């Protein structure tokens, strides 16, 4: 989208956004709502004869830099709205992934700091290896999806399993968390079962016959980073439509994920409501919050 087409789309979007703020948000705009509306207002003050790209290119100093960044975010936002919420994995990848491996609106330092700087994020006083973004994303996803079974691969301190169980409880969901680790924590908690096992022998740890009894929807979280391809394949035949599969820290697992998704064309879509909630890929699960179709 360029030139007049972009200007028209931005105007239509601004009108819709003002309506949404009034109707759905009780008249309260978010920072991002205000940012986009202000950007559109400022862009509209530029030379009407020129495309915004050209006008902003000619602008110098801090204002030019700010408006170019605003324009880029506005364009990204409009394009994402046009694509819709659920998107095929291959549509998410940069044209040349090797050339642009960091396909995120959040820079590497900001994402690094989002797990905590002086300390690691905590839950119930235990280290929780999530980003601040993912803590909010999971809370919203659990509320919306209402998983009856959560399978976590990689327990860490155990905080993440307890935290998900707490989310289930406050959301009024009758669910259970199974958390697998080679060295599971010694924690007793209702609605959480810590399982000793190895992702390299996933079928021995979670036998098909046991899993067949676990109620759906499922939320499967791969956070052990071992035998990713084998684990994804193992869960594929057990997942049902509307189950979720989240592969954390997925930047290093792109190859395995691509092979997996290509093998099962049409079976998985990226839920961009969550991957992009705080900006494109503002999550550790780069392009890898999947819903099973
Ligand atoms: C990144 S941590 C998990 C963090 C936790 N899910 C959280 O969000 O706080 C990865 C965990 O995977 C476990 N792990 C490593 N190799 C494994 C394997 N082969 N099978 C199962 N778990 C493994 C480690 O012991 C470690 O606790």
PDB file of N, CA, C and O and ligand atoms in Angstrom, residues 127-130 152-161 163 179-184 197-201 221 223-227 248-249, ligand 1:
ATOM      1  N   UNK A 127      11.854 -18.577  40.659  1.00  0.00           N
ATOM      2  CA  UNK A 127      12.161 -18.002  39.344  1.00  0.00           C
ATOM      3  C   UNK A 127      11.254 -18.552  38.243  1.00  0.00           C
ATOM      4  O   UNK A 127      11.066 -19.763  38.131  1.00  0.00           O
ATOM      5  N   UNK A 128      10.704 -17.622  37.500  1.00  0.00           N
ATOM      6  CA  UNK A 128       9.800 -17.959  36.397  1.00  0.00           C
ATOM      7  C   UNK A 128      10.463 -17.454  35.126  1.00  0.00           C
ATOM      8  O   UNK A 128      10.695 -16.253  34.986  1.00  0.00           O
ATOM      9  N   UNK A 129      10.770 -18.373  34.224  1.00  0.00           N
ATOM     10  CA  UNK A 129      11.542 -17.979  33.042  1.00  0.00           C
ATOM     11  C   UNK A 129      10.634 -17.584  31.889  1.00  0.00           C
ATOM     12  O   UNK A 129      10.618 -18.211  30.836  1.00  0.00           O
ATOM     13  N   UNK A 130       9.838 -16.557  32.139  1.00  0.00           N
ATOM     14  CA  UNK A 130       8.979 -16.009  31.090  1.00  0.00           C
ATOM     15  C   UNK A 130       9.362 -14.548  30.887  1.00  0.00           C
ATOM     16  O   UNK A 130       9.979 -13.940  31.764  1.00  0.00           O
ATOM     17  N   UNK A 152       3.349 -29.119  29.855  1.00  0.00           N
ATOM     18  CA  UNK A 152       4.539 -28.271  29.785  1.00  0.00           C
ATOM     19  C   UNK A 152       5.779 -29.160  29.708  1.00  0.00           C
ATOM     20  O   UNK A 152       5.964 -30.045  30.547  1.00  0.00           O
ATOM     21  N   UNK A 153       6.609 -28.905  28.710  1.00  0.00           N
ATOM     22  CA  UNK A 153       7.859 -29.652  28.591  1.00  0.00           C
ATOM     23  C   UNK A 153       8.974 -28.740  29.073  1.00  0.00           C
ATOM     24  O   UNK A 153       9.247 -27.701  28.460  1.00  0.00           O
ATOM     25  N   UNK A 154       9.576 -29.095  30.197  1.00  0.00           N
ATOM     26  CA  UNK A 154      10.597 -28.250  30.817  1.00  0.00           C
ATOM     27  C   UNK A 154       9.999 -27.492  31.984  1.00  0.00           C
ATOM     28  O   UNK A 154       9.344 -26.464  31.807  1.00  0.00           O
ATOM     29  N   UNK A 155      10.203 -28.018  33.204  1.00  0.00           N
ATOM     30  CA  UNK A 155       9.546 -27.413  34.380  1.00  0.00           C
ATOM     31  C   UNK A 155      10.337 -26.255  34.959  1.00  0.00           C
ATOM     32  O   UNK A 155       9.761 -25.390  35.630  1.00  0.00           O
ATOM     33  N   UNK A 156      11.664 -26.223  34.763  1.00  0.00           N
ATOM     34  CA  UNK A 156      12.481 -25.216  35.447  1.00  0.00           C
ATOM     35  C   UNK A 156      12.322 -25.383  36.950  1.00  0.00           C
ATOM     36  O   UNK A 156      12.352 -26.502  37.481  1.00  0.00           O
ATOM     37  N   UNK A 157      12.094 -24.273  37.635  1.00  0.00           N
ATOM     38  CA  UNK A 157      11.941 -24.332  39.099  1.00  0.00           C
ATOM     39  C   UNK A 157      10.588 -24.909  39.522  1.00  0.00           C
ATOM     40  O   UNK A 157      10.371 -25.191  40.692  1.00  0.00           O
ATOM     41  N   UNK A 158       9.670 -25.003  38.560  1.00  0.00           N
ATOM     42  CA  UNK A 158       8.298 -25.428  38.861  1.00  0.00           C
ATOM     43  C   UNK A 158       7.337 -24.241  38.901  1.00  0.00           C
ATOM     44  O   UNK A 158       6.114 -24.407  38.898  1.00  0.00           O
ATOM     45  N   UNK A 159       7.910 -23.025  38.895  1.00  0.00           N
ATOM     46  CA  UNK A 159       7.072 -21.824  39.011  1.00  0.00           C
ATOM     47  C   UNK A 159       6.082 -21.692  37.855  1.00  0.00           C
ATOM     48  O   UNK A 159       4.925 -21.294  38.051  1.00  0.00           O
ATOM     49  N   UNK A 160       6.531 -22.057  36.642  1.00  0.00           N
ATOM     50  CA  UNK A 160       5.643 -21.841  35.485  1.00  0.00           C
ATOM     51  C   UNK A 160       4.420 -22.758  35.546  1.00  0.00           C
ATOM     52  O   UNK A 160       3.303 -22.346  35.205  1.00  0.00           O
ATOM     53  N   UNK A 161       4.622 -23.996  36.021  1.00  0.00           N
ATOM     54  CA  UNK A 161       3.476 -24.915  36.128  1.00  0.00           C
ATOM     55  C   UNK A 161       2.504 -24.419  37.205  1.00  0.00           C
ATOM     56  O   UNK A 161       1.275 -24.431  37.017  1.00  0.00           O
ATOM     57  N   UNK A 163       2.153 -21.368  38.207  1.00  0.00           N
ATOM     58  CA  UNK A 163       1.544 -20.125  37.707  1.00  0.00           C
ATOM     59  C   UNK A 163       0.388 -20.438  36.747  1.00  0.00           C
ATOM     60  O   UNK A 163      -0.686 -19.860  36.840  1.00  0.00           O
ATOM     61  N   UNK A 179       3.687 -31.364  33.977  1.00  0.00           N
ATOM     62  CA  UNK A 179       4.936 -30.675  33.674  1.00  0.00           C
ATOM     63  C   UNK A 179       6.094 -31.667  33.719  1.00  0.00           C
ATOM     64  O   UNK A 179       6.352 -32.300  34.740  1.00  0.00           O
ATOM     65  N   UNK A 180       6.776 -31.792  32.597  1.00  0.00           N
ATOM     66  CA  UNK A 180       7.826 -32.807  32.440  1.00  0.00           C
ATOM     67  C   UNK A 180       9.212 -32.193  32.561  1.00  0.00           C
ATOM     68  O   UNK A 180       9.484 -31.120  32.016  1.00  0.00           O
ATOM     69  N   UNK A 181      10.089 -32.883  33.276  1.00  0.00           N
ATOM     70  CA  UNK A 181      11.484 -32.437  33.325  1.00  0.00           C
ATOM     71  C   UNK A 181      12.375 -33.639  33.653  1.00  0.00           C
ATOM     72  O   UNK A 181      11.919 -34.589  34.292  1.00  0.00           O
ATOM     73  N   UNK A 182      13.624 -33.555  33.197  1.00  0.00           N
ATOM     74  CA  UNK A 182      14.567 -34.608  33.585  1.00  0.00           C
ATOM     75  C   UNK A 182      14.815 -34.562  35.093  1.00  0.00           C
ATOM     76  O   UNK A 182      15.091 -35.570  35.724  1.00  0.00           O
ATOM     77  N   UNK A 183      14.699 -33.342  35.642  1.00  0.00           N
ATOM     78  CA  UNK A 183      14.857 -33.190  37.098  1.00  0.00           C
ATOM     79  C   UNK A 183      13.687 -32.369  37.617  1.00  0.00           C
ATOM     80  O   UNK A 183      13.804 -31.164  37.846  1.00  0.00           O
ATOM     81  N   UNK A 184      12.544 -33.005  37.802  1.00  0.00           N
ATOM     82  CA  UNK A 184      11.379 -32.215  38.205  1.00  0.00           C
ATOM     83  C   UNK A 184      11.522 -31.689  39.631  1.00  0.00           C
ATOM     84  O   UNK A 184      12.191 -32.316  40.452  1.00  0.00           O
ATOM     85  N   UNK A 197      10.962 -37.317  33.372  1.00  0.00           N
ATOM     86  CA  UNK A 197      11.049 -37.961  32.062  1.00  0.00           C
ATOM     87  C   UNK A 197      11.969 -37.184  31.152  1.00  0.00           C
ATOM     88  O   UNK A 197      12.519 -36.149  31.541  1.00  0.00           O
ATOM     89  N   UNK A 198      12.100 -37.688  29.949  1.00  0.00           N
ATOM     90  CA  UNK A 198      13.056 -37.115  29.015  1.00  0.00           C
ATOM     91  C   UNK A 198      12.374 -36.882  27.667  1.00  0.00           C
ATOM     92  O   UNK A 198      11.732 -37.803  27.131  1.00  0.00           O
ATOM     93  N   UNK A 199      12.515 -35.693  27.156  1.00  0.00           N
ATOM     94  CA  UNK A 199      11.898 -35.372  25.859  1.00  0.00           C
ATOM     95  C   UNK A 199      12.450 -36.261  24.739  1.00  0.00           C
ATOM     96  O   UNK A 199      11.823 -36.384  23.687  1.00  0.00           O
ATOM     97  N   UNK A 200      13.616 -36.842  24.972  1.00  0.00           N
ATOM     98  CA  UNK A 200      14.171 -37.725  23.940  1.00  0.00           C
ATOM     99  C   UNK A 200      13.418 -39.054  23.883  1.00  0.00           C
ATOM    100  O   UNK A 200      13.552 -39.797  22.937  1.00  0.00           O
ATOM    101  N   UNK A 201      12.647 -39.321  24.956  1.00  0.00           N
ATOM    102  CA  UNK A 201      11.799 -40.535  24.973  1.00  0.00           C
ATOM    103  C   UNK A 201      10.390 -40.132  25.399  1.00  0.00           C
ATOM    104  O   UNK A 201       9.850 -40.632  26.382  1.00  0.00           O
ATOM    105  N   UNK A 221       3.074 -26.703  25.771  1.00  0.00           N
ATOM    106  CA  UNK A 221       4.140 -25.691  25.790  1.00  0.00           C
ATOM    107  C   UNK A 221       5.495 -26.397  25.712  1.00  0.00           C
ATOM    108  O   UNK A 221       5.885 -27.123  26.631  1.00  0.00           O
ATOM    109  N   UNK A 223       9.149 -26.126  26.104  1.00  0.00           N
ATOM    110  CA  UNK A 223      10.126 -25.202  26.691  1.00  0.00           C
ATOM    111  C   UNK A 223      11.328 -25.969  27.241  1.00  0.00           C
ATOM    112  O   UNK A 223      11.999 -25.508  28.156  1.00  0.00           O
ATOM    113  N   UNK A 224      11.583 -27.164  26.687  1.00  0.00           N
ATOM    114  CA  UNK A 224      12.741 -27.945  27.147  1.00  0.00           C
ATOM    115  C   UNK A 224      13.877 -27.871  26.127  1.00  0.00           C
ATOM    116  O   UNK A 224      15.035 -28.121  26.466  1.00  0.00           O
ATOM    117  N   UNK A 225      13.528 -27.553  24.880  1.00  0.00           N
ATOM    118  CA  UNK A 225      14.521 -27.325  23.820  1.00  0.00           C
ATOM    119  C   UNK A 225      15.333 -28.572  23.467  1.00  0.00           C
ATOM    120  O   UNK A 225      16.500 -28.470  23.081  1.00  0.00           O
ATOM    121  N   UNK A 226      14.745 -29.715  23.646  1.00  0.00           N
ATOM    122  CA  UNK A 226      15.453 -30.971  23.332  1.00  0.00           C
ATOM    123  C   UNK A 226      14.525 -31.820  22.455  1.00  0.00           C
ATOM    124  O   UNK A 226      13.325 -31.936  22.750  1.00  0.00           O
ATOM    125  N   UNK A 227      15.083 -32.425  21.404  1.00  0.00           N
ATOM    126  CA  UNK A 227      14.304 -33.282  20.502  1.00  0.00           C
ATOM    127  C   UNK A 227      13.008 -32.595  20.047  1.00  0.00           C
ATOM    128  O   UNK A 227      11.925 -33.176  20.052  1.00  0.00           O
ATOM    129  N   UNK A 248       8.365 -22.208  22.721  1.00  0.00           N
ATOM    130  CA  UNK A 248       9.057 -21.051  23.282  1.00  0.00           C
ATOM    131  C   UNK A 248      10.489 -20.953  22.742  1.00  0.00           C
ATOM    132  O   UNK A 248      11.039 -21.927  22.245  1.00  0.00           O
ATOM    133  N   UNK A 249      11.045 -19.769  22.876  1.00  0.00           N
ATOM    134  CA  UNK A 249      12.431 -19.502  22.437  1.00  0.00           C
ATOM    135  C   UNK A 249      12.662 -20.074  21.033  1.00  0.00           C
ATOM    136  O   UNK A 249      13.647 -20.779  20.768  1.00  0.00           O
TER     137      UNK A 249
HETATM  138  C1  LIG B   1      13.993 -23.082  30.092  1.00  0.00           C
HETATM  139  S1  LIG B   1      13.843 -24.254  31.375  1.00  0.00           S
HETATM  140  C2  LIG B   1      12.098 -24.330  31.625  1.00  0.00           C
HETATM  141  C3  LIG B   1      11.578 -23.075  32.205  1.00  0.00           C
HETATM  142  C4  LIG B   1      10.144 -23.104  32.687  1.00  0.00           C
HETATM  143  N1  LIG B   1       9.233 -23.712  31.739  1.00  0.00           N
HETATM  144  C5  LIG B   1       9.681 -21.687  32.972  1.00  0.00           C
HETATM  145  O1  LIG B   1       8.973 -21.098  32.139  1.00  0.00           O
HETATM  146  O2  LIG B   1      10.036 -21.171  34.041  1.00  0.00           O
HETATM  147  C6  LIG B   1      14.199 -25.749  30.548  1.00  0.00           C
HETATM  148  C7  LIG B   1      14.020 -26.993  31.388  1.00  0.00           C
HETATM  149  O3  LIG B   1      14.107 -28.108  30.505  1.00  0.00           O
HETATM  150  C8  LIG B   1      14.648 -29.186  31.220  1.00  0.00           C
HETATM  151  N2  LIG B   1      15.207 -30.174  30.293  1.00  0.00           N
HETATM  152  C9  LIG B   1      16.417 -30.170  29.692  1.00  0.00           C
HETATM  153  N3  LIG B   1      16.575 -31.275  28.929  1.00  0.00           N
HETATM  154  C10 LIG B   1      15.440 -31.969  29.041  1.00  0.00           C
HETATM  155  C11 LIG B   1      14.988 -33.208  28.486  1.00  0.00           C
HETATM  156  N4  LIG B   1      15.769 -33.921  27.667  1.00  0.00           N
HETATM  157  N5  LIG B   1      13.756 -33.634  28.809  1.00  0.00           N
HETATM  158  C12 LIG B   1      12.978 -32.922  29.652  1.00  0.00           C
HETATM  159  N6  LIG B   1      13.341 -31.744  30.210  1.00  0.00           N
HETATM  160  C13 LIG B   1      14.563 -31.286  29.924  1.00  0.00           C
HETATM  161  C14 LIG B   1      15.704 -28.529  32.116  1.00  0.00           C
HETATM  162  O4  LIG B   1      15.969 -29.356  33.241  1.00  0.00           O
HETATM  163  C15 LIG B   1      15.040 -27.210  32.487  1.00  0.00           C
HETATM  164  O5  LIG B   1      14.398 -27.292  33.733  1.00  0.00           O
END
